[in-house]
mmCIF file of C-alpha atoms in Angstrom:
data_model
loop_
_atom_site.group_PDB
_atom_site.id
_atom_site.type_symbol
_atom_site.label_atom_id
_atom_site.label_comp_id
_atom_site.label_asym_id
_atom_site.label_seq_id
_atom_site.Cartn_x
_atom_site.Cartn_y
_atom_site.Cartn_z
ATOM 1 C CA MET A 1 170.076 -50.563 137.776
ATOM 2 C CA GLY A 2 170.337 -50.838 133.974
ATOM 3 C CA TYR A 3 173.310 -51.436 131.771
ATOM 4 C CA LYS A 4 175.572 -48.443 131.433
ATOM 5 C CA THR A 5 178.575 -49.952 129.487
ATOM 6 C CA ILE A 6 177.846 -52.261 126.615
ATOM 7 C CA LEU A 7 180.565 -53.949 124.629
ATOM 8 C CA THR A 8 180.477 -55.750 121.277
ATOM 9 C CA VAL A 9 183.362 -57.342 119.505
ATOM 10 C CA VAL A 10 183.527 -57.473 115.689
ATOM 11 C CA THR A 11 185.843 -59.820 113.784
ATOM 12 C CA ASP A 12 183.683 -60.362 110.647
ATOM 13 C CA GLU A 13 182.093 -57.590 108.619
ATOM 14 C CA ALA A 14 179.276 -59.969 107.538
ATOM 15 C CA LEU A 15 178.119 -60.380 111.210
ATOM 16 C CA ALA A 16 178.705 -56.761 112.215
ATOM 17 C CA GLN A 17 175.340 -55.161 111.169
ATOM 18 C CA SER A 18 173.024 -57.473 113.165
ATOM 19 C CA THR A 19 175.253 -57.437 116.294
ATOM 20 C CA ILE A 20 175.687 -53.623 116.352
ATOM 21 C CA GLU A 21 171.962 -53.089 115.708
ATOM 22 C CA HIS A 22 171.148 -55.121 118.860
ATOM 23 C CA ALA A 23 173.814 -53.554 120.924
ATOM 24 C CA ALA A 24 172.831 -49.945 119.835
ATOM 25 C CA ALA A 25 169.151 -50.676 120.604
ATOM 26 C CA ILE A 26 170.017 -51.709 124.182
ATOM 27 C CA ALA A 27 172.440 -48.806 124.607
ATOM 28 C CA LYS A 28 169.748 -46.269 123.554
ATOM 29 C CA ASP A 29 167.092 -47.815 125.766
ATOM 30 C CA CYS A 30 169.442 -47.895 128.872
ATOM 31 C CA ASP A 31 171.087 -44.586 128.082
ATOM 32 C CA ALA A 32 174.329 -46.565 127.988
ATOM 33 C CA HIS A 33 177.649 -46.126 126.261
ATOM 34 C CA LEU A 34 178.395 -48.593 123.450
ATOM 35 C CA ASP A 35 181.995 -49.683 122.904
ATOM 36 C CA VAL A 36 182.714 -51.521 119.639
ATOM 37 C CA LEU A 37 186.100 -53.434 119.484
ATOM 38 C CA CYS A 38 187.127 -54.401 116.008
ATOM 39 C CA PHE A 39 189.705 -57.110 115.885
ATOM 40 C CA GLY A 40 191.952 -57.989 112.908
ATOM 41 C CA VAL A 41 192.882 -61.577 113.645
ATOM 42 C CA ASP A 42 196.412 -62.890 113.012
ATOM 43 C CA ARG A 43 195.576 -66.534 112.308
ATOM 44 C CA THR A 44 199.173 -67.730 112.027
ATOM 45 C CA GLN A 45 200.365 -70.324 114.435
ATOM 46 C CA THR A 46 203.856 -69.068 115.282
ATOM 47 C CA GLY A 47 204.827 -72.200 117.153
ATOM 48 C CA TYR A 48 204.384 -74.417 114.062
ATOM 49 C CA TYR A 49 206.214 -72.451 111.336
ATOM 50 C CA TYR A 50 207.922 -74.459 108.649
ATOM 51 C CA ALA A 51 211.682 -74.360 108.347
ATOM 52 C CA GLY A 52 212.938 -71.172 106.709
ATOM 53 C CA ALA A 53 210.006 -68.927 107.841
ATOM 54 C CA ASN A 54 211.223 -65.538 108.866
ATOM 55 C CA ALA A 55 210.255 -62.186 110.291
ATOM 56 C CA MET A 56 208.928 -61.101 106.937
ATOM 57 C CA ILE A 57 206.189 -63.649 107.019
ATOM 58 C CA LEU A 58 205.318 -62.627 110.560
ATOM 59 C CA GLN A 59 205.191 -58.986 109.603
ATOM 60 C CA GLU A 60 203.062 -59.762 106.512
ATOM 61 C CA SER A 61 200.473 -61.517 108.696
ATOM 62 C CA ILE A 62 200.397 -58.677 111.169
ATOM 63 C CA SER A 63 200.035 -56.158 108.386
ATOM 64 C CA ARG A 64 197.094 -58.037 106.900
ATOM 65 C CA ALA A 65 195.366 -58.191 110.332
ATOM 66 C CA THR A 66 195.987 -54.472 110.879
ATOM 67 C CA ALA A 67 194.292 -53.688 107.512
ATOM 68 C CA ASP A 68 191.463 -55.995 108.402
ATOM 69 C CA ALA A 69 190.908 -54.115 111.719
ATOM 70 C CA GLU A 70 190.933 -50.742 109.983
ATOM 71 C CA ALA A 71 188.321 -51.891 107.436
ATOM 72 C CA LEU A 72 186.121 -53.335 110.198
ATOM 73 C CA ALA A 73 186.371 -50.167 112.110
ATOM 74 C CA ALA A 74 185.417 -48.027 109.177
ATOM 75 C CA SER A 75 182.389 -50.194 108.435
ATOM 76 C CA CYS A 76 181.195 -50.128 112.065
ATOM 77 C CA ARG A 77 181.484 -46.332 112.230
ATOM 78 C CA LYS A 78 179.338 -46.078 109.074
ATOM 79 C CA ILE A 79 176.758 -48.435 110.660
ATOM 80 C CA LEU A 80 176.629 -46.432 113.883
ATOM 81 C CA THR A 81 176.116 -43.047 112.280
ATOM 82 C CA GLY A 82 172.402 -43.900 112.050
ATOM 83 C CA TYR A 83 171.948 -44.623 115.729
ATOM 84 C CA ASP A 84 171.109 -42.206 118.506
ATOM 85 C CA CYS A 85 173.340 -43.410 121.279
ATOM 86 C CA ARG A 86 176.797 -42.685 122.669
ATOM 87 C CA TRP A 87 179.381 -44.922 120.999
ATOM 88 C CA ALA A 88 183.055 -45.413 120.372
ATOM 89 C CA VAL A 89 184.867 -47.707 117.927
ATOM 90 C CA GLU A 90 188.400 -49.039 118.578
ATOM 91 C CA GLU A 91 190.483 -51.246 116.379
ATOM 92 C CA SER A 92 193.099 -53.780 117.507
ATOM 93 C CA VAL A 93 195.072 -56.788 116.319
ATOM 94 C CA ALA A 94 195.195 -60.118 118.200
ATOM 95 C CA GLN A 95 196.589 -63.573 117.507
ATOM 96 C CA LEU A 96 193.888 -66.299 117.297
ATOM 97 C CA ALA A 97 195.306 -68.073 120.357
ATOM 98 C CA ASP A 98 195.262 -64.898 122.476
ATOM 99 C CA ILE A 99 192.043 -63.111 121.396
ATOM 100 C CA GLY A 100 189.992 -64.446 124.313
ATOM 101 C CA ARG A 101 192.343 -62.769 126.840
ATOM 102 C CA HIS A 102 192.043 -59.458 124.995
ATOM 103 C CA VAL A 103 188.261 -59.638 124.982
ATOM 104 C CA ALA A 104 188.199 -60.611 128.773
ATOM 105 C CA GLY A 105 190.218 -57.604 129.640
ATOM 106 C CA ARG A 106 187.636 -55.264 128.074
ATOM 107 C CA ALA A 107 184.575 -57.267 129.156
ATOM 108 C CA ARG A 108 185.501 -57.064 132.817
ATOM 109 C CA PHE A 109 184.641 -53.413 132.748
ATOM 110 C CA SER A 110 181.389 -53.730 130.846
ATOM 111 C CA ASP A 111 177.865 -54.540 132.118
ATOM 112 C CA LEU A 112 176.902 -56.604 129.089
ATOM 113 C CA VAL A 113 178.665 -58.000 125.931
ATOM 114 C CA VAL A 114 176.665 -58.450 122.750
ATOM 115 C CA LEU A 115 178.065 -60.988 120.362
ATOM 116 C CA PRO A 116 177.056 -63.050 117.252
ATOM 117 C CA LYS A 117 176.547 -66.768 117.391
ATOM 118 C CA PRO A 118 179.892 -68.487 117.709
ATOM 119 C CA TYR A 119 178.787 -71.422 115.541
ATOM 120 C CA GLY A 120 177.338 -71.456 112.122
ATOM 121 C CA LYS A 121 178.100 -71.672 108.411
ATOM 122 C CA ASP A 122 181.094 -69.476 107.477
ATOM 123 C CA HIS A 123 181.538 -68.339 111.094
ATOM 124 C CA GLY A 124 185.188 -67.890 111.938
ATOM 125 C CA VAL A 125 186.877 -70.074 114.565
ATOM 126 C CA GLU A 126 187.693 -66.942 116.538
ATOM 127 C CA LEU A 127 184.140 -66.389 117.626
ATOM 128 C CA GLU A 128 184.194 -69.253 120.134
ATOM 129 C CA PRO A 129 187.263 -67.923 122.109
ATOM 130 C CA VAL A 130 185.754 -64.440 121.956
ATOM 131 C CA THR A 131 182.523 -65.727 123.578
ATOM 132 C CA GLU A 132 184.476 -67.746 126.125
ATOM 133 C CA GLY A 133 186.805 -64.894 127.023
ATOM 134 C CA ALA A 134 183.774 -62.584 127.859
ATOM 135 C CA LEU A 135 181.857 -65.279 129.802
ATOM 136 C CA PHE A 136 184.466 -67.218 131.713
ATOM 137 C CA GLU A 137 187.545 -64.988 132.223
ATOM 138 C CA GLY A 138 185.749 -61.707 131.835
ATOM 139 C CA GLN A 139 182.930 -62.889 134.047
ATOM 140 C CA THR A 140 180.458 -60.672 132.181
ATOM 141 C CA PRO A 141 176.954 -61.644 130.952
ATOM 142 C CA VAL A 142 176.729 -62.087 127.164
ATOM 143 C CA LEU A 143 173.825 -61.699 124.843
ATOM 144 C CA ILE A 144 174.283 -63.958 121.791
ATOM 145 C CA VAL A 145 172.502 -62.685 118.680
ATOM 146 C CA PRO A 146 171.549 -64.902 115.772
ATOM 147 C CA GLU A 147 171.650 -63.272 112.299
ATOM 148 C CA GLY A 148 168.279 -62.084 110.983
ATOM 149 C CA THR A 149 166.685 -61.509 114.421
ATOM 150 C CA ALA A 150 164.983 -58.077 114.793
ATOM 151 C CA PRO A 151 166.882 -55.882 117.217
ATOM 152 C CA THR A 152 165.059 -55.057 120.484
ATOM 153 C CA ALA A 153 166.034 -53.881 123.966
ATOM 154 C CA THR A 154 162.762 -54.976 125.430
ATOM 155 C CA PRO A 155 161.767 -58.605 124.536
ATOM 156 C CA LYS A 156 158.056 -59.273 124.941
ATOM 157 C CA CYS A 157 158.315 -62.998 125.937
ATOM 158 C CA VAL A 158 161.292 -64.638 127.592
ATOM 159 C CA VAL A 159 162.010 -68.290 128.515
ATOM 160 C CA ILE A 160 164.351 -68.917 131.455
ATOM 161 C CA GLY A 161 166.035 -72.294 131.431
ATOM 162 C CA TRP A 162 165.962 -73.028 135.264
ATOM 163 C CA ASN A 163 167.840 -75.840 136.906
ATOM 164 C CA GLU A 164 168.570 -74.167 140.306
ATOM 165 C CA SER A 165 172.292 -73.851 139.413
ATOM 166 C CA SER A 166 174.336 -70.815 140.436
ATOM 167 C CA GLU A 167 175.059 -70.109 136.756
ATOM 168 C CA ALA A 168 171.338 -69.892 135.952
ATOM 169 C CA LEU A 169 170.635 -67.718 138.938
ATOM 170 C CA ARG A 170 173.457 -65.379 138.033
ATOM 171 C CA SER A 171 172.158 -65.142 134.503
ATOM 172 C CA VAL A 172 168.598 -64.267 135.729
ATOM 173 C CA ARG A 173 170.036 -61.530 138.060
ATOM 174 C CA ALA A 174 172.082 -60.066 135.175
ATOM 175 C CA ALA A 175 169.013 -60.152 132.856
ATOM 176 C CA LEU A 176 166.676 -58.406 135.321
ATOM 177 C CA PRO A 177 166.670 -55.033 133.386
ATOM 178 C CA MET A 178 165.304 -56.899 130.346
ATOM 179 C CA LEU A 179 163.078 -59.266 132.264
ATOM 180 C CA GLY A 180 161.375 -56.331 134.017
ATOM 181 C CA SER A 181 160.122 -54.909 130.731
ATOM 182 C CA ALA A 182 158.898 -58.267 129.302
ATOM 183 C CA GLU A 183 155.100 -58.919 129.008
ATOM 184 C CA LYS A 184 155.592 -62.647 129.828
ATOM 185 C CA VAL A 185 158.421 -64.652 131.436
ATOM 186 C CA HIS A 186 158.261 -68.404 131.351
ATOM 187 C CA VAL A 187 160.374 -70.241 134.026
ATOM 188 C CA LEU A 188 161.079 -73.598 132.315
ATOM 189 C CA VAL A 189 161.829 -76.482 134.709
ATOM 190 C CA ILE A 190 162.719 -79.835 133.092
ATOM 191 C CA ASP A 191 162.422 -82.981 135.175
ATOM 192 C CA PRO A 192 162.466 -81.302 138.661
ATOM 193 C CA PRO A 193 164.108 -83.280 141.453
ATOM 194 C CA GLN A 194 161.805 -85.755 143.290
ATOM 195 C CA HIS A 195 163.719 -85.093 146.519
ATOM 196 C CA GLY A 196 164.810 -81.862 148.135
ATOM 197 C CA PRO A 197 163.335 -78.668 149.558
ATOM 198 C CA ASN A 198 161.772 -77.521 146.217
ATOM 199 C CA ARG A 199 160.266 -80.808 145.061
ATOM 200 C CA SER A 200 156.666 -79.647 145.726
ATOM 201 C CA ASP A 201 157.129 -76.216 144.239
ATOM 202 C CA PRO A 202 159.760 -76.321 141.472
ATOM 203 C CA GLY A 203 160.762 -72.857 140.439
ATOM 204 C CA GLY A 204 158.650 -71.293 143.174
ATOM 205 C CA ALA A 205 161.467 -69.391 144.976
ATOM 206 C CA LEU A 206 162.723 -67.978 141.685
ATOM 207 C CA SER A 207 159.147 -66.974 140.775
ATOM 208 C CA GLN A 208 158.784 -65.103 144.075
ATOM 209 C CA PHE A 209 162.150 -63.448 143.625
ATOM 210 C CA LEU A 210 161.144 -62.288 140.114
ATOM 211 C CA ALA A 211 157.751 -61.040 141.245
ATOM 212 C CA ARG A 212 159.253 -58.774 143.874
ATOM 213 C CA HIS A 213 161.263 -57.204 141.052
ATOM 214 C CA GLY A 214 158.070 -56.583 139.142
ATOM 215 C CA VAL A 215 158.603 -59.482 136.688
ATOM 216 C CA LYS A 216 155.412 -61.224 135.481
ATOM 217 C CA ALA A 217 156.608 -64.889 135.667
ATOM 218 C CA GLU A 218 154.895 -68.227 135.300
ATOM 219 C CA ILE A 219 156.337 -71.749 135.830
ATOM 220 C CA ASP A 220 156.279 -74.421 133.132
ATOM 221 C CA VAL A 221 157.248 -77.914 134.214
ATOM 222 C CA LEU A 222 158.136 -80.463 131.515
ATOM 223 C CA SER A 223 159.318 -84.001 131.400
ATOM 224 C CA LYS A 224 162.504 -84.811 129.557
ATOM 225 C CA THR A 225 160.862 -86.331 126.428
ATOM 226 C CA MET A 226 163.809 -85.599 124.128
ATOM 227 C CA PRO A 227 167.426 -86.759 124.366
ATOM 228 C CA ARG A 228 168.881 -83.245 124.815
ATOM 229 C CA VAL A 229 167.777 -80.559 127.238
ATOM 230 C CA SER A 230 168.620 -77.887 124.570
ATOM 231 C CA ASP A 231 166.068 -79.577 122.193
ATOM 232 C CA LEU A 232 163.261 -79.266 124.792
ATOM 233 C CA LEU A 233 164.246 -75.714 125.483
ATOM 234 C CA THR A 234 164.255 -74.864 121.773
ATOM 235 C CA ARG A 235 160.874 -76.459 121.283
ATOM 236 C CA HIS A 236 159.352 -74.575 124.240
ATOM 237 C CA VAL A 237 160.777 -71.271 122.937
ATOM 238 C CA GLN A 238 158.829 -71.966 119.712
ATOM 239 C CA ASP A 239 155.669 -73.082 121.586
ATOM 240 C CA VAL A 240 155.344 -69.854 123.537
ATOM 241 C CA ASN A 241 156.681 -67.699 120.765
ATOM 242 C CA ALA A 242 159.526 -66.342 122.963
ATOM 243 C CA ASP A 243 161.940 -63.811 121.549
ATOM 244 C CA MET A 244 164.758 -64.323 124.150
ATOM 245 C CA VAL A 245 166.220 -67.121 126.223
ATOM 246 C CA VAL A 246 168.024 -66.722 129.570
ATOM 247 C CA MET A 247 170.181 -69.575 130.832
ATOM 248 C CA GLY A 248 173.348 -70.349 132.589
ATOM 249 C CA ALA A 249 176.597 -70.929 130.726
ATOM 250 C CA TYR A 250 178.707 -73.957 131.498
ATOM 251 C CA GLY A 251 182.394 -74.534 130.888
ATOM 252 C CA HIS A 252 184.705 -77.470 131.136
ATOM 253 C CA SER A 253 188.527 -77.332 131.622
ATOM 254 C CA ARG A 254 190.059 -79.068 128.712
ATOM 255 C CA PHE A 255 192.574 -77.991 126.025
ATOM 256 C CA ARG A 256 191.864 -74.304 126.488
ATOM 257 C CA GLU A 257 191.106 -72.509 129.711
ATOM 258 C CA ALA A 258 187.357 -73.103 129.151
ATOM 259 C CA ILE A 259 185.178 -74.700 126.539
ATOM 260 C CA LEU A 260 181.484 -74.173 126.319
ATOM 261 C CA GLY A 261 179.652 -77.091 127.874
ATOM 262 C CA GLY A 262 177.494 -79.500 125.890
ATOM 263 C CA ALA A 263 174.031 -78.012 126.742
ATOM 264 C CA THR A 264 175.282 -74.379 126.219
ATOM 265 C CA ARG A 265 176.975 -75.248 122.939
ATOM 266 C CA ASN A 266 173.969 -77.216 121.629
ATOM 267 C CA MET A 267 171.671 -74.267 122.433
ATOM 268 C CA LEU A 268 173.908 -71.774 120.692
ATOM 269 C CA GLU A 269 174.230 -73.951 117.681
ATOM 270 C CA GLN A 270 170.507 -74.100 117.073
ATOM 271 C CA ALA A 271 169.341 -70.769 118.601
ATOM 272 C CA GLN A 272 166.875 -68.814 116.536
ATOM 273 C CA VAL A 273 166.355 -66.027 119.168
ATOM 274 C CA PRO A 274 168.882 -64.109 121.239
ATOM 275 C CA VAL A 275 170.372 -66.056 124.141
ATOM 276 C CA PHE A 276 171.355 -64.284 127.428
ATOM 277 C CA LEU A 277 174.138 -66.219 129.229
ATOM 278 C CA ALA A 278 176.181 -65.710 132.386
ATOM 279 C CA HIS A 279 178.565 -67.994 134.198
#
C-alpha cells in the first residue's frame, strides 16, 4: 500500500519551494493528498518577559506571526498551482516551545511527512522541534529534503543504514513503497556483531524480507574505519551514487521530550541526498 496522506510543514519561505516540490512529486506518484501546514512562529518566551511587559507586546508578536502565516500560505498556494495533485494549504500560529505538539497532532494522521533539513546556515531553530514532533510524538516516518536536490518519488539507488534495531526496521517497512521502485538497494552493515544468530550472514534476513517484496537488494559490509558511523554512511552514499538514505531515527530524553540522537543528527547535518527516517 502506498502513501495516501502526505504532510509538509512550512515555516520559512526560503525552504518552501524545494520541500513542496518533493512532497508534490510523491503525492502525484502515489495518487495521494498533500496537506501543507504553514506556521507563523511566535518566538517570544512568555515565561521570561522583562518587568513592565504587557498584553500589547504579546498581541504584537501574535499579530506578526499571523501575518507570517498568511504570507507563507499565499506563497505555497502559488507554488502548488503548477502541480497536478490534490492539495490543501492551511495556516496556523504556534509558539516556538509548542510547535512540535501541533505538528505531531497532524502527523499522526498522515502516512509520510516531508520536511527540510533541520540544520544548516540560516535555518530557523523551529525546524528541529518540527522534525522531532513528527518523528517521536507523531510516530510518523519523515523524509528530510536537503535544498537543491532534484525532486523524485522514485529514487534509483537507495542505501539502507542497517544495524538490526527496531527503529531501522520500522524505517525500512515505512519506505517499502519507494524501495520497491528503486533500481538498486544497498543494505549497509557496519562492523556486524561477531556473536549472535546473524554473525555469518549480516543483513541476510532483511535482504530476504526485501526480496519477497520485490526489492532488488544487495548487502555491503564495511569496517568502521572512521570515527563516526554517519561519516561512513555518507561516504558510501557517494561511492554508490545513491539518491536516498533510509535509516532509523534515535532520540534521547533530555531537556525536551526528545532530542535527535548523535548519529541521526550528524547524518542530517551533512546529508546531501534525502534521508528517510522512522522511530
